[in-house]
Amino acid sequence: MAVVLSVSGSPSSRSRSTGLLRHVDAMLSARGHTVLALDVRELPAEALFGTDPGHPELARAAGLFELADAVVIATPVYKAAYSGLLKCLLDHLPQHALAGKTVLPLATGGSTAHVLAIDYALRPVLSSMGAFHIVQGWFVLDRCITLDERAGVTVDGAADAGLREVVDRFCTALGGRLLSAAPADAR
Amino acid sequence: MAVVLSVSGSPSSRSRSTGLLRHVDAMLSARGHTVLALDVRELPAEALFGTDPGHPELARAAGLFELADAVVIATPVYKAAYSGLLKCLLDHLPQHALAGKTVLPLATGGSTAHVLAIDYALRPVLSSMGAFHIVQGWFVLDRCITLDERAGVTVDGAADAGLREVVDRFCTALGGRLLSAAPADAR
Amino acid sequence: MAVVLSVSGSPSSRSRSTGLLRHVDAMLSARGHTVLALDVRELPAEALFGTDPGHPELARAAGLFELADAVVIATPVYKAAYSGLLKCLLDHLPQHALAGKTVLPLATGGSTAHVLAIDYALRPVLSSMGAFHIVQGWFVLDRCITLDERAGVTVDGAADAGLREVVDRFCTALGGRLLSAAPADAR
Amino acid sequence: MAVVLSVSGSPSSRSRSTGLLRHVDAMLSARGHTVLALDVRELPAEALFGTDPGHPELARAAGLFELADAVVIATPVYKAAYSGLLKCLLDHLPQHALAGKTVLPLATGGSTAHVLAIDYALRPVLSSMGAFHIVQGWFVLDRCITLDERAGVTVDGAADAGLREVVDRFCTALGGRLLSAAPADAR
């Protein structure tokens, strides 16, 4: 199975996009993948803010990207694009930090008017980082995500069905990738 | 092996982007893939500019997309985006005409200032059509492509090396896709 | 007052985006502007399709752009972007055909999920053509536009209010432009 | 004359994009405009990375935007888009913080391949913030900008000529705006 890095780009401590990510993490774990979580907001501000990519916390984050076979990235949509916080992390990573990776982009927002932000804003950035395969992303309306401290995260019917479909396709893509990368005699 | 549809979006009869495509077709054939060519400019104008998706020539074009495992799309960059001619064809296809397909986007232009047109303009359109995997594209400067009636198409050193790399990755992606789609017992 | 060119990029003969444009034309005429209409679908297909920018109908269209102080452009959203038909016309115009012009982009579509197509797809193309000022555009849902042969075009309440606001801002922008371009002693 | 806010989005202390901005500030001051400078990197990290838009330093930054008639925004191009740092500031501002403003976007980068990042990445974000007029931006190659502690900033010939042209157009746009906003009897 694969190692999947799950990156949350929300600055908020009670974030719907992070909640959505935890929900996806559970789907991926249930299929046998190893999920590693990285919340950009938990990185030290002075590291993100600075210009030293050798800062130990940034080096550790870059190491997680290197280690992973695949990356799930979730961001709230602010001002018609991804969060600045997420971009700060991406800015610190090597130019081709996504080379060879399968990537699933997710976004949340208050209105369906923001749906295209995944394809027009986030995807070109991920593509510039050399991603091998950015699968179809998924946008979920804030009001379709319920955060509950005890019950955890719930995603509304249709939004959840769509989400399961993109996670399926992400897993298929990941499987094809691992198969084609495997030495022929190991198949 | 796979069936690859090779689509040229250039309005010109002596087009560098079409030349580039023929060069890629040869690479794909040499690897055993079956290549079908579709030049948008050879479709009847009244069909492309009309509103009848049932026009026999458009239905035939849509059939080629359906048949193909993968699609290579080449366009000149005009006014910071893909050609209108290419978009006219795409507009006539079903919304998810690229579902399940592996897609390689290629572009040509007079200046490197147009490079991002692939990722910011063309890729979101292909993504909206449900493409399974849009691999890293490649932009080639017009002056790196030589068209010669007898010698055929030549692409300059560095541009050609980069092109071979994206074609390699396209074939890898296609291979992984076919493997993962194959019934388990056939592997 | 100003000369405004009103360009419809819809391939359809009973188009909501063209209807919307006629509605805006009436607002502009009521304010004393001279409105010239250009429906791309009425240009001869072989001209749009060909590669000869000297074709008389294309030369006439280019002349209208040159003559106009301002341009309103309306397009349906297809496959997450403007129509191929509209782009075919733009491809034939000189690179800086919008230099010095004030431009109002309008779009129509079946879902609010397409709203960002104006800013992420259409605006960069208009910007590459040297537009002096592309004002805030407006997206109207198909179901908010009623076409009636006798009663003409009606736009639903909230959509119409928003439309009037962008037309106001367009007129203000146009007024400021004409003022600042006027010789000082003529003010 | 106008109050112009000059915003630098570079995380670096010896930044070419900030240098470019200082060069533009001097042009604007020479024409009698009042220039206020805001370097995002000088804002406290914990404010930028937090979620409290009421933080005094963020409130002060928002106040500068409110005060200004016009805004110049300069960013390095990282990963095919604006800097994360710049976006962090924009994320904290009110949704329509640019309403009524004239905006000049500037970018710097190592290769002309990044030119379209202004129009495809930065401009849609500024547009979503309600900017009245985003004038044609300008991209300058890093190697065309020389920073010297004593001599100040120098921009190479052709790049500088283009820059002066966009600053001219920015001032014209600003002038037209102020004229059209002035009460009729004050003209």
XYZ file of C-alpha atoms in Angstrom:
748
model
C 0.000 0.000 0.000
C 0.980 3.649 -0.249
C 2.183 6.398 2.059
C -0.154 9.386 1.711
C 0.690 12.845 3.056
C -2.425 14.764 4.053
C -1.805 18.539 4.025
C -4.189 21.074 5.523
C -3.767 24.680 4.426
C -6.357 26.257 6.708
C -5.247 28.887 9.227
C -8.241 28.114 11.455
C -8.199 25.776 14.443
C -11.783 24.653 13.817
C -11.551 24.386 10.076
C -14.052 22.710 7.782
C -11.353 21.983 5.200
C -9.211 20.271 7.860
C -12.316 18.369 8.983
C -12.905 17.263 5.408
C -9.299 16.098 5.255
C -9.645 13.994 8.429
C -12.729 12.406 6.844
C -10.691 11.524 3.741
C -7.787 10.291 5.903
C -10.176 7.774 7.465
C -11.279 6.543 4.018
C -7.652 6.112 2.975
C -6.635 4.323 6.194
C -9.612 1.969 5.808
C -8.179 0.958 2.428
C -4.859 0.125 3.999
C -2.876 3.238 3.124
C -0.560 4.858 5.673
C -1.672 8.444 6.229
C 0.664 11.138 7.564
C -0.908 14.483 8.517
C 0.693 17.902 8.080
C -1.193 20.987 9.250
C 0.543 24.068 7.928
C -0.819 26.128 10.812
C 1.143 24.013 13.279
C 4.461 24.899 11.692
C 6.278 27.731 13.500
C 5.247 31.105 12.044
C 8.817 32.419 11.933
C 9.869 29.451 9.769
C 7.010 29.874 7.281
C 7.546 33.580 7.253
C 11.289 33.511 6.834
C 13.486 32.731 3.883
C 15.491 29.841 5.306
C 14.345 26.563 3.702
C 16.894 24.840 5.967
C 14.840 25.597 9.097
C 14.442 22.202 10.870
C 10.623 22.282 10.774
C 10.587 23.131 7.062
C 13.225 20.484 6.370
C 11.007 18.005 8.211
C 7.975 19.049 6.137
C 10.014 18.708 2.932
C 11.084 15.259 4.157
C 7.446 14.206 4.522
C 6.772 15.236 0.923
C 9.814 13.258 -0.215
C 8.710 10.191 1.709
C 5.138 10.177 0.436
C 3.869 8.325 -2.644
C 0.865 10.597 -2.785
C -0.404 13.883 -1.347
C -3.905 15.093 -0.455
C -4.079 18.893 -0.212
C -7.070 20.686 1.304
C -7.574 24.439 1.374
C -10.356 26.869 2.081
C -11.053 29.190 -0.863
C -10.229 32.781 0.068
C -10.376 35.630 -2.459
C -11.012 33.216 -5.363
C -7.904 31.086 -4.653
C -6.069 28.797 -2.173
C -5.063 30.123 1.253
C -1.900 32.190 1.578
C -0.838 29.890 4.404
C -0.810 26.855 2.116
C 1.135 28.766 -0.526
C 3.724 29.819 2.099
C 4.514 26.154 2.711
C 4.611 25.314 -1.005
C 6.932 28.312 -1.590
C 9.465 26.788 0.821
C 9.506 23.347 -0.802
C 11.923 22.414 -3.600
C 10.630 23.353 -7.085
C 9.896 19.704 -7.932
C 8.739 18.501 -4.522
C 5.751 16.788 -6.148
C 7.739 14.932 -8.838
C 6.473 11.388 -9.158
C 3.576 11.987 -6.728
C -0.145 11.426 -7.198
C -2.041 14.436 -5.838
C -5.669 14.919 -4.770
C -6.730 18.593 -4.405
C -9.703 19.424 -2.156
C -11.291 22.770 -1.391
C -14.074 24.169 0.759
C -15.941 27.444 0.535
C -19.118 29.281 1.259
C -20.465 29.323 -2.300
C -20.347 27.123 -5.388
C -19.113 30.242 -7.190
C -15.622 29.237 -5.969
C -15.570 25.763 -7.511
C -13.221 26.638 -10.369
C -10.522 27.845 -7.928
C -9.238 24.253 -7.738
C -8.607 23.961 -11.473
C -7.653 27.542 -12.302
C -5.662 28.496 -9.185
C -4.421 25.456 -7.228
C -3.768 22.951 -10.011
C -1.317 25.155 -12.007
C 0.764 25.625 -8.843
C 0.827 21.868 -8.145
C 1.620 21.240 -11.789
C 4.599 23.640 -11.633
C 5.924 21.485 -8.775
C 6.217 18.522 -11.112
C 3.285 16.438 -9.836
C 3.044 13.175 -11.783
C -0.724 12.978 -11.567
C -3.149 15.524 -10.153
C -6.456 13.656 -10.090
C -9.870 15.321 -10.331
C -10.351 17.436 -7.223
C -13.472 18.018 -5.184
C -15.075 21.142 -3.768
C -17.387 20.913 -0.746
C -19.654 23.706 0.480
C -18.972 24.732 4.093
C -22.581 24.070 5.000
C -22.243 20.418 3.925
C -19.554 19.762 6.533
C -20.488 19.301 10.197
C -17.777 19.333 12.838
C -18.684 17.740 16.140
C -16.194 17.165 18.917
C -17.609 13.823 19.885
C -19.148 12.511 16.648
C -16.293 13.784 14.478
C -16.782 15.034 10.933
C -19.902 14.389 8.856
C -20.248 15.280 5.195
C -23.721 15.632 3.629
C -25.071 12.971 1.306
C -24.389 14.171 -2.253
C -21.147 15.923 -1.295
C -19.974 12.751 0.452
C -20.871 10.534 -2.512
C -18.858 12.761 -4.833
C -15.991 12.753 -2.365
C -15.951 8.962 -2.229
C -15.814 8.889 -6.003
C -12.755 11.159 -6.213
C -11.070 9.180 -3.436
C -11.769 5.998 -5.419
C -10.208 7.506 -8.527
C -7.253 8.752 -6.460
C -6.700 5.207 -5.150
C -6.996 3.751 -8.661
C -4.481 6.285 -9.953
C -2.162 5.497 -7.058
C -2.501 1.778 -7.684
C -1.719 2.136 -11.392
C 1.266 4.284 -10.517
C 2.690 1.795 -8.029
C 2.130 -1.093 -10.459
C 3.821 0.662 -13.371
C 6.719 1.731 -11.136
C 7.237 -1.788 -9.751
C 9.976 -3.923 -11.289
C 8.438 -6.222 -13.910
C 9.325 -9.450 -12.116
C 7.645 -8.290 -8.936
C 4.231 -8.073 -10.582
C -1.005 -1.315 -26.526
C -3.164 1.763 -26.585
C -5.221 3.722 -29.100
C -4.079 7.361 -29.042
C -6.060 10.176 -30.663
C -3.801 12.977 -31.863
C -5.701 16.280 -32.147
C -4.331 19.362 -33.873
C -6.005 22.675 -33.084
C -4.104 24.863 -35.512
C -6.018 26.723 -38.253
C -2.914 26.868 -40.435
C -2.083 24.418 -43.222
C 1.645 24.679 -42.548
C 1.483 24.663 -38.799
C 4.365 24.159 -36.402
C 2.054 22.760 -33.741
C 0.698 20.192 -36.219
C 4.285 19.407 -37.218
C 5.168 18.870 -33.572
C 2.201 16.538 -33.262
C 3.302 14.445 -36.259
C 6.729 14.163 -34.601
C 5.077 12.892 -31.395
C 2.829 10.539 -33.404
C 5.965 8.909 -34.799
C 7.374 8.413 -31.276
C 4.114 6.829 -30.138
C 3.840 4.535 -33.177
C 7.439 3.423 -32.641
C 6.389 2.241 -29.175
C 3.605 0.174 -30.627
C 0.652 2.469 -29.970
C -2.044 2.946 -32.612
C -2.258 6.636 -33.486
C -5.375 8.230 -35.007
C -5.058 11.806 -36.259
C -7.754 14.475 -36.092
C -7.036 17.920 -37.542
C -9.768 20.306 -36.455
C -9.165 22.446 -39.544
C -10.215 19.569 -41.783
C -13.668 19.395 -40.225
C -16.347 21.264 -42.223
C -16.606 24.886 -41.095
C -20.406 24.875 -41.014
C -20.346 21.931 -38.586
C -17.810 23.507 -36.212
C -19.555 26.879 -36.210
C -23.035 25.459 -36.043
C -24.957 24.227 -33.053
C -25.799 20.719 -34.196
C -23.663 18.183 -32.296
C -25.407 15.501 -34.377
C -23.659 16.650 -37.583
C -22.084 13.471 -39.038
C -18.536 14.884 -39.007
C -18.861 15.992 -35.376
C -20.416 12.672 -34.425
C -17.447 10.965 -36.097
C -15.009 13.159 -34.153
C -16.842 12.402 -30.900
C -16.624 8.697 -31.810
C -12.846 8.957 -32.132
C -12.627 10.449 -28.645
C -14.793 7.637 -27.306
C -12.657 5.000 -28.973
C -9.323 6.345 -27.755
C -7.542 5.330 -24.534
C -5.537 8.516 -24.647
C -5.459 11.895 -26.383
C -2.604 14.184 -27.421
C -3.760 17.763 -27.992
C -1.572 20.370 -29.681
C -2.413 24.029 -30.075
C -0.647 27.207 -31.031
C -0.859 29.871 -28.293
C -2.869 32.867 -29.503
C -3.777 35.786 -27.220
C -2.367 33.983 -24.131
C -4.527 30.840 -24.608
C -5.390 27.868 -26.873
C -6.759 28.463 -30.386
C -10.448 29.262 -30.828
C -10.590 26.532 -33.441
C -9.571 23.857 -30.920
C -12.109 25.174 -28.409
C -14.863 25.015 -31.082
C -14.305 21.269 -31.377
C -14.164 20.770 -27.599
C -17.396 22.782 -27.222
C -19.191 20.278 -29.466
C -18.047 17.191 -27.555
C -20.021 15.711 -24.658
C -19.196 17.315 -21.280
C -17.238 14.237 -20.137
C -15.694 13.253 -23.467
C -12.310 12.838 -21.758
C -13.553 10.646 -18.878
C -11.139 7.811 -18.283
C -8.598 9.172 -20.797
C -4.935 9.988 -20.335
C -4.189 13.358 -21.973
C -0.948 14.998 -23.123
C -1.246 18.757 -23.823
C 1.286 20.393 -26.174
C 1.609 24.012 -27.243
C 3.756 26.110 -29.541
C 4.351 29.835 -29.621
C 6.702 32.613 -30.547
C 7.888 33.419 -27.025
C 8.519 31.583 -23.758
C 6.225 34.204 -22.213
C 3.340 31.947 -23.287
C 4.482 28.812 -21.456
C 1.924 29.051 -18.648
C -0.979 29.024 -21.139
C -0.914 25.213 -21.003
C -1.464 25.018 -17.250
C -3.630 28.090 -16.711
C -5.777 28.016 -19.858
C -5.849 24.602 -21.542
C -5.619 22.260 -18.546
C -8.717 23.613 -16.712
C -10.785 23.048 -19.867
C -9.511 19.477 -20.256
C -10.093 18.912 -16.554
C -13.716 20.094 -16.866
C -14.162 17.389 -19.513
C -13.429 14.700 -16.927
C -9.927 13.675 -18.078
C -8.603 10.888 -15.864
C -4.993 12.009 -16.113
C -3.599 15.116 -17.785
C 0.148 14.532 -17.734
C 2.747 17.297 -17.689
C 2.506 19.175 -20.970
C 5.248 20.655 -23.091
C 5.679 24.022 -24.787
C 7.972 24.372 -27.814
C 9.138 27.665 -29.307
C 8.199 28.077 -32.980
C 11.834 28.633 -33.895
C 12.785 25.214 -32.483
C 10.529 23.440 -34.994
C 11.622 23.043 -38.631
C 9.125 21.875 -41.217
C 10.596 20.437 -44.387
C 8.492 18.802 -47.059
C 11.042 16.087 -47.741
C 12.875 15.701 -44.431
C 9.718 16.037 -42.356
C 9.684 17.697 -38.952
C 12.787 18.375 -36.874
C 12.734 19.631 -33.290
C 15.841 21.311 -31.822
C 18.014 19.478 -29.294
C 16.889 20.650 -25.855
C 13.242 21.071 -26.914
C 13.282 17.571 -28.355
C 14.873 16.051 -25.253
C 12.165 17.623 -23.080
C 9.519 16.404 -25.497
C 10.815 12.825 -25.318
C 10.650 13.022 -21.555
C 6.988 14.100 -21.482
C 6.138 11.431 -24.064
C 7.889 8.863 -21.828
C 5.842 9.979 -18.842
C 2.675 9.939 -20.944
C 3.406 6.327 -21.939
C 4.157 5.364 -18.332
C 0.887 6.943 -17.223
C -0.955 5.169 -19.996
C 0.656 1.863 -19.064
C -0.253 2.218 -15.382
C -3.798 3.116 -16.396
C -4.213 0.085 -18.639
C -2.714 -2.202 -15.974
C -4.959 -0.907 -13.211
C -8.009 -1.129 -15.476
C -7.222 -4.710 -16.530
C -9.051 -7.521 -14.758
C -6.833 -8.874 -11.958
C -6.533 -12.351 -13.433
C -5.291 -10.981 -16.742
C -2.181 -9.483 -15.153
C -20.892 60.140 -25.576
C -19.105 56.963 -26.514
C -19.225 54.382 -29.290
C -19.686 50.937 -27.729
C -19.168 47.702 -29.672
C -21.381 44.919 -28.361
C -19.942 41.479 -29.230
C -21.863 38.234 -28.852
C -19.851 35.019 -28.818
C -22.721 32.554 -28.735
C -23.092 30.037 -31.574
C -26.828 29.717 -30.894
C -29.568 31.608 -32.713
C -31.739 31.797 -29.595
C -28.994 32.547 -27.139
C -29.409 33.747 -23.579
C -26.035 35.464 -23.631
C -27.002 37.368 -26.802
C -30.331 38.209 -25.139
C -28.458 39.540 -22.119
C -26.306 41.645 -24.442
C -29.375 43.187 -26.132
C -30.679 44.052 -22.667
C -27.379 45.807 -21.867
C -27.370 47.526 -25.288
C -30.713 49.102 -24.384
C -29.313 50.384 -21.069
C -26.329 51.896 -22.881
C -28.443 53.501 -25.615
C -30.724 54.984 -22.963
C -27.668 56.750 -21.545
C -26.869 58.252 -24.905
C -24.120 55.917 -26.059
C -23.997 54.700 -29.662
C -24.140 50.901 -29.663
C -22.853 48.802 -32.574
C -23.645 45.069 -32.499
C -21.379 42.282 -33.737
C -22.619 38.688 -33.560
C -19.706 36.359 -34.244
C -22.105 33.686 -35.506
C -23.156 35.958 -38.363
C -19.634 36.184 -39.738
C -18.991 33.759 -42.614
C -17.702 30.422 -41.276
C -14.957 30.149 -43.893
C -13.546 33.528 -42.791
C -13.509 32.621 -39.081
C -12.149 29.245 -39.892
C -9.440 30.352 -42.269
C -6.122 32.044 -41.688
C -6.609 35.179 -43.763
C -7.100 38.202 -41.469
C -7.547 40.279 -44.659
C -10.903 38.620 -45.440
C -13.326 41.551 -45.968
C -15.709 40.458 -43.188
C -12.853 40.076 -40.698
C -11.364 43.389 -41.791
C -14.798 44.962 -41.205
C -14.987 43.380 -37.732
C -11.466 44.637 -36.927
C -12.569 48.076 -38.123
C -15.474 48.056 -35.654
C -13.071 47.309 -32.802
C -10.823 50.149 -33.959
C -13.729 52.568 -34.135
C -15.146 51.756 -30.704
C -14.256 53.545 -27.448
C -15.499 50.569 -25.489
C -16.466 46.928 -25.967
C -19.040 44.726 -24.234
C -18.302 41.012 -24.722
C -20.829 38.312 -23.846
C -20.198 34.586 -23.968
C -21.853 31.425 -22.760
C -19.578 29.356 -20.489
C -18.744 26.031 -22.145
C -16.268 23.588 -20.614
C -15.247 26.061 -17.867
C -14.320 28.854 -20.326
C -15.524 31.236 -23.086
C -16.952 29.839 -26.333
C -14.588 28.675 -29.065
C -16.536 30.830 -31.497
C -15.706 34.023 -29.577
C -12.037 33.011 -29.362
C -11.961 32.410 -33.140
C -12.867 36.052 -33.716
C -10.384 37.313 -31.111
C -7.647 35.149 -32.709
C -8.146 36.997 -36.015
C -7.888 40.498 -34.520
C -4.577 42.365 -34.188
C -2.683 41.524 -30.967
C -3.532 44.916 -29.441
C -7.045 45.347 -30.831
C -8.287 46.372 -27.373
C -5.588 48.990 -26.717
C -7.118 52.077 -25.161
C -10.561 50.450 -24.860
C -12.777 50.032 -21.829
C -14.178 46.486 -21.765
C -17.146 44.909 -19.964
C -17.099 41.073 -19.905
C -20.411 39.219 -19.436
C -21.076 35.494 -19.219
C -24.035 33.162 -18.883
C -24.204 29.565 -17.778
C -26.295 26.869 -16.222
C -24.617 26.873 -12.812
C -22.930 29.357 -10.494
C -20.003 26.926 -10.501
C -18.885 28.675 -13.700
C -18.683 32.195 -12.277
C -14.885 32.330 -12.081
C -14.558 31.616 -15.824
C -14.830 35.368 -16.454
C -11.839 36.264 -14.287
C -9.663 33.188 -14.810
C -10.339 32.461 -18.502
C -11.753 35.467 -20.380
C -10.020 38.355 -18.629
C -6.424 37.152 -19.255
C -7.195 36.898 -22.980
C -8.671 40.417 -23.065
C -5.722 41.656 -21.044
C -3.265 40.145 -23.556
C -5.027 42.223 -26.235
C -3.962 45.417 -24.468
C -7.342 46.473 -23.020
C -6.973 49.760 -21.126
C -9.632 48.905 -18.559
C -11.522 45.650 -18.113
C -14.213 46.535 -15.583
C -15.797 44.042 -13.185
C -17.753 41.539 -15.227
C -21.069 39.893 -14.491
C -22.280 36.307 -14.687
C -25.990 35.548 -15.091
C -27.582 32.129 -14.663
C -29.434 30.921 -17.759
C -32.619 30.484 -15.754
C -32.597 34.182 -14.800
C -32.890 35.231 -18.454
C -36.234 34.997 -20.280
C -36.357 35.389 -24.037
C -39.732 36.285 -25.465
C -40.240 37.170 -29.099
C -42.772 39.867 -28.347
C -41.801 41.105 -24.881
C -38.057 40.928 -25.575
C -35.509 39.980 -22.932
C -36.215 40.002 -19.199
C -33.588 39.480 -16.501
C -34.631 38.395 -13.000
C -34.570 40.846 -10.088
C -31.259 40.304 -8.281
C -29.381 39.385 -11.452
C -30.715 42.519 -13.121
C -29.794 44.750 -10.177
C -26.220 43.434 -10.270
C -26.120 43.928 -14.014
C -27.219 47.547 -13.706
C -24.457 48.106 -11.188
C -21.716 46.770 -13.475
C -23.141 48.796 -16.374
C -23.040 51.892 -14.125
C -19.412 51.231 -13.268
C -18.626 50.588 -16.936
C -20.153 53.972 -17.827
C -18.246 55.701 -15.021
C -15.009 54.106 -16.208
C -15.773 55.139 -19.762
C -16.566 58.685 -18.648
C -13.314 58.984 -16.681
C -11.423 57.646 -19.679
C -12.954 60.127 -22.094
C -12.361 63.005 -19.662
C -8.713 62.124 -19.067
C -8.145 61.654 -22.802
C -9.737 65.005 -23.675
C -7.420 67.978 -24.263
C -7.168 70.029 -21.052
C -8.711 73.178 -22.527
C -11.783 71.272 -23.705
C -12.794 70.368 -20.158
C -2.920 64.230 -6.331
C -3.471 60.715 -5.115
C -2.483 58.591 -2.143
C -0.822 55.404 -3.432
C -0.190 52.361 -1.226
C 2.876 50.435 -2.337
C 2.733 46.796 -1.164
C 5.685 44.423 -1.309
C 4.919 40.709 -1.045
C 8.490 39.409 -0.979
C 9.695 37.435 2.047
C 13.300 38.389 1.332
C 15.182 41.275 2.958
C 17.183 41.951 -0.210
C 14.379 41.488 -2.671
C 14.409 42.474 -6.331
C 10.628 42.890 -6.355
C 10.821 45.261 -3.375
C 13.650 47.088 -5.151
C 11.465 47.415 -8.229
C 8.707 48.811 -6.063
C 10.995 51.465 -4.534
C 11.949 52.446 -8.081
C 8.263 52.856 -8.968
C 7.607 54.736 -5.712
C 10.186 57.306 -6.809
C 8.455 57.733 -10.182
C 5.111 58.239 -8.450
C 6.486 60.722 -5.888
C 8.146 62.689 -8.705
C 4.678 63.134 -10.206
C 3.362 64.543 -6.968
C 1.591 61.470 -5.586
C 1.861 60.588 -1.891
C 3.331 57.100 -1.572
C 2.831 54.931 1.521
C 4.888 51.724 1.737
C 3.735 48.431 3.234
C 6.157 45.506 3.323
C 4.263 42.365 4.253
C 7.421 40.831 5.696
C 7.564 43.573 8.325
C 4.169 42.626 9.743
C 4.356 40.350 12.819
C 4.359 36.671 11.778
C 1.830 35.653 14.421
C -0.660 38.199 13.044
C -0.262 37.114 9.435
C -0.499 33.426 10.279
C -3.271 33.841 12.808
C -6.976 34.136 12.259
C -7.650 37.402 14.071
C -8.282 40.172 11.525
C -8.656 42.517 14.499
C -4.937 42.260 15.361
C -3.737 45.895 15.601
C -1.078 45.495 12.902
C -3.577 43.917 10.500
C -6.155 46.572 11.322
C -3.501 49.199 10.557
C -2.709 47.515 7.227
C -6.427 47.383 6.384
C -6.628 51.077 7.281
C -3.871 51.879 4.770
C -5.819 50.105 2.028
C -8.931 52.056 2.984
C -7.062 55.351 2.914
C -5.412 54.810 -0.453
C -6.820 55.891 -3.816
C -4.587 53.399 -5.563
C -2.398 50.385 -4.803
C 0.807 49.099 -6.400
C 1.429 45.415 -5.598
C 4.756 43.713 -6.297
C 5.468 40.029 -5.853
C 8.142 37.564 -6.827
C 6.776 34.657 -8.882
C 7.136 31.396 -6.951
C 5.696 28.116 -8.228
C 3.926 29.829 -11.146
C 2.032 32.310 -8.924
C 2.282 35.187 -6.382
C 4.067 34.658 -3.053
C 2.213 32.959 -0.207
C 3.244 35.830 2.020
C 1.378 38.367 -0.141
C -1.701 36.135 -0.221
C -1.612 35.851 3.599
C -2.049 39.611 3.851
C -4.784 39.704 1.196
C -6.607 36.857 3.004
C -6.848 39.035 6.125
C -8.299 42.066 4.358
C -12.047 42.617 3.927
C -13.480 40.913 0.811
C -13.850 44.242 -0.996
C -10.746 45.993 0.309
C -9.887 47.099 -3.232
C -13.325 48.520 -4.066
C -12.958 51.822 -5.875
C -9.157 51.491 -6.109
C -6.889 51.642 -9.141
C -4.328 48.814 -8.930
C -0.968 48.252 -10.642
C 0.348 44.656 -10.394
C 4.102 44.052 -10.764
C 6.049 40.796 -10.675
C 9.635 39.648 -10.865
C 11.075 36.251 -11.686
C 14.011 34.339 -13.043
C 12.480 33.474 -16.415
C 10.077 35.003 -18.905
C 8.179 31.713 -18.642
C 6.461 33.221 -15.572
C 5.062 36.304 -17.302
C 1.459 35.080 -17.436
C 1.353 34.600 -13.638
C 0.282 38.259 -13.327
C -2.802 37.857 -15.517
C -3.767 34.264 -14.707
C -2.929 34.128 -10.983
C -2.692 37.573 -9.362
C -5.314 39.519 -11.327
C -8.271 37.181 -10.547
C -7.501 37.528 -6.816
C -7.355 41.339 -7.043
C -10.534 41.287 -9.126
C -12.336 39.222 -6.464
C -11.464 41.999 -3.995
C -13.555 44.454 -5.983
C -10.748 46.513 -7.563
C -12.219 49.271 -9.720
C -9.396 49.205 -12.241
C -6.463 46.811 -12.458
C -4.229 48.374 -15.091
C -1.835 46.425 -17.313
C 0.858 44.931 -15.096
C 4.533 44.503 -15.762
C 6.936 41.603 -15.278
C 10.675 42.247 -14.874
C 13.371 39.585 -15.053
C 15.499 39.357 -11.903
C 18.642 39.913 -13.932
C 17.330 43.270 -15.170
C 17.192 44.650 -11.620
C 20.392 45.763 -9.852
C 20.309 46.490 -6.144
C 23.136 48.627 -4.841
C 23.284 49.946 -1.315
C 24.679 53.269 -2.336
C 23.384 53.785 -5.865
C 19.947 52.383 -5.104
C 17.917 50.381 -7.602
C 18.618 50.332 -11.339
C 16.367 48.699 -13.912
C 17.784 47.764 -17.348
C 16.900 49.804 -20.414
C 14.033 47.976 -22.133
C 12.533 46.716 -18.869
C 12.659 50.250 -17.479
C 11.054 51.758 -20.580
C 8.174 49.275 -20.326
C 7.859 50.018 -16.633
C 7.617 53.756 -17.254
C 4.875 53.089 -19.773
C 2.738 51.069 -17.331
C 3.318 53.698 -14.631
C 2.164 56.358 -17.120
C -0.985 54.394 -17.856
C -1.548 53.822 -14.133
C -1.332 57.584 -13.541
C -3.679 58.287 -16.452
C -6.165 55.766 -15.084
C -5.856 57.297 -11.630
C -6.370 60.789 -13.044
C -9.479 59.757 -14.978
C -10.806 58.085 -11.859
C -10.282 61.123 -9.655
C -11.828 63.400 -12.286
C -14.918 61.266 -12.752
C -15.320 60.907 -8.980
C -15.007 64.661 -8.365
C -18.209 66.674 -7.949
C -19.097 68.302 -11.297
C -18.716 71.872 -10.069
C -15.213 71.202 -8.772
C -13.876 70.405 -12.229
